[in-house]
Coordinates of C-alpha atoms in Angstrom, one line a residue:
X1 CA 0.0 0.0 0.0
X2 CA 1.3 3.4 -0.9
X3 CA 0.4 6.9 0.4
X4 CA -1.4 7.4 -2.9
X5 CA -3.6 4.4 -2.2
X6 CA -4.6 5.6 1.3
X7 CA -4.6 9.3 0.4
X8 CA -2.3 10.2 3.3
X9 CA -0.7 13.6 3.4
X10 CA 0.2 16.3 5.9
X11 CA -1.6 19.7 6.2
X12 CA -0.9 22.8 8.3
X13 CA -3.4 25.3 9.7
X14 CA -2.2 28.7 11.0
X15 CA -3.4 30.8 13.9
X16 CA -6.0 32.5 11.7
X17 CA -7.6 29.1 11.1
X18 CA -6.5 29.1 7.4
X19 CA -4.9 26.1 5.6
X20 CA -1.3 27.2 4.8
X21 CA 0.0 23.9 3.5
X22 CA -1.7 20.8 2.2
X23 CA 0.2 17.9 0.6
X24 CA -3.1 16.5 -0.9
X25 CA -4.5 19.6 -2.5
X26 CA -2.9 22.9 -3.3
X27 CA -6.5 24.2 -4.0
X28 CA -7.3 24.0 -0.3
X29 CA -4.5 26.6 0.6
X30 CA -6.2 29.6 2.2
X31 CA -9.4 27.6 3.1
X32 CA -10.9 28.8 6.4
X33 CA -11.4 25.8 8.7
X34 CA -14.2 27.7 10.5
X35 CA -16.3 26.6 7.6
X36 CA -15.6 22.9 8.1
X37 CA -18.2 21.1 10.2
X38 CA -17.0 18.3 12.4
X39 CA -18.6 15.1 13.6
X40 CA -20.6 15.7 16.8
X41 CA -21.2 19.4 16.1
X42 CA -19.0 22.5 15.9
X43 CA -16.3 23.3 13.4
X44 CA -12.7 22.3 12.8
X45 CA -11.6 25.6 14.2
X46 CA -13.5 24.9 17.5
X47 CA -11.8 21.5 17.8
X48 CA -8.4 23.1 17.2
X49 CA -9.1 25.6 20.0
X50 CA -10.0 22.6 22.3
X51 CA -6.8 20.8 21.4
X52 CA -4.7 23.8 22.1
X53 CA -6.1 23.8 25.7
X54 CA -5.3 20.2 26.5
X55 CA -2.0 19.3 28.2
X56 CA -1.0 17.1 25.3
X57 CA -1.9 19.7 22.7
X58 CA -3.0 17.0 20.2
X59 CA -6.0 14.9 19.4
X60 CA -8.3 13.3 16.9
X61 CA -11.1 14.9 14.9
X62 CA -13.7 13.5 12.4
X63 CA -15.1 15.6 9.6
X64 CA -16.1 15.5 5.9
X65 CA -13.7 16.6 3.2
X66 CA -13.7 16.5 -0.6
X67 CA -10.4 14.9 -1.8
X68 CA -8.7 16.6 -4.7
X69 CA -9.2 13.5 -6.9
X70 CA -12.9 13.2 -6.2
X71 CA -16.1 15.1 -6.8
X72 CA -17.7 13.7 -3.6
X73 CA -17.3 14.5 0.1
X74 CA -15.9 11.7 2.2
X75 CA -15.7 11.0 5.9
X76 CA -12.2 11.6 7.3
X77 CA -10.4 11.2 10.6
X78 CA -7.3 13.2 11.3
X79 CA -4.8 13.5 14.1
X80 CA -3.8 17.1 14.9
X81 CA -0.8 18.3 16.8
X82 CA -0.4 21.9 18.0
X83 CA 3.0 23.5 17.6
X84 CA 3.1 26.3 20.1
X85 CA 6.4 27.7 18.9
X86 CA 5.0 28.5 15.4
X87 CA 1.4 28.7 16.5
X88 CA 0.2 26.2 13.8
X89 CA -1.6 22.9 13.9
X90 CA -0.1 20.0 11.8
X91 CA -2.3 17.2 10.9
X92 CA -2.7 14.0 8.8
X93 CA -5.6 11.8 8.4
X94 CA -7.2 8.9 6.5
X95 CA -10.5 8.7 4.7
X96 CA -13.1 6.1 5.7
X97 CA -13.6 3.7 2.8

């Protein structure tokens, strides 16, 4: 299995809740994560705020996302890690098949 098969890539979200890097889709650069609804209610920006407040500064989140190579939205789970030094969140996740 390759990264292409599983659609694994790293993404980075800045302190303004904008995607600043995305190895899976350059088209998502600049996207505001306040617009992304997560499983269980709220937005991806809300979950990032929650993660920043935990002692571990990391955690899981489930949400829907449209992969670059698809025209349909898919369920995805990502692990996010907050980097306090640079005030960014780095994440990677996998789509539910």
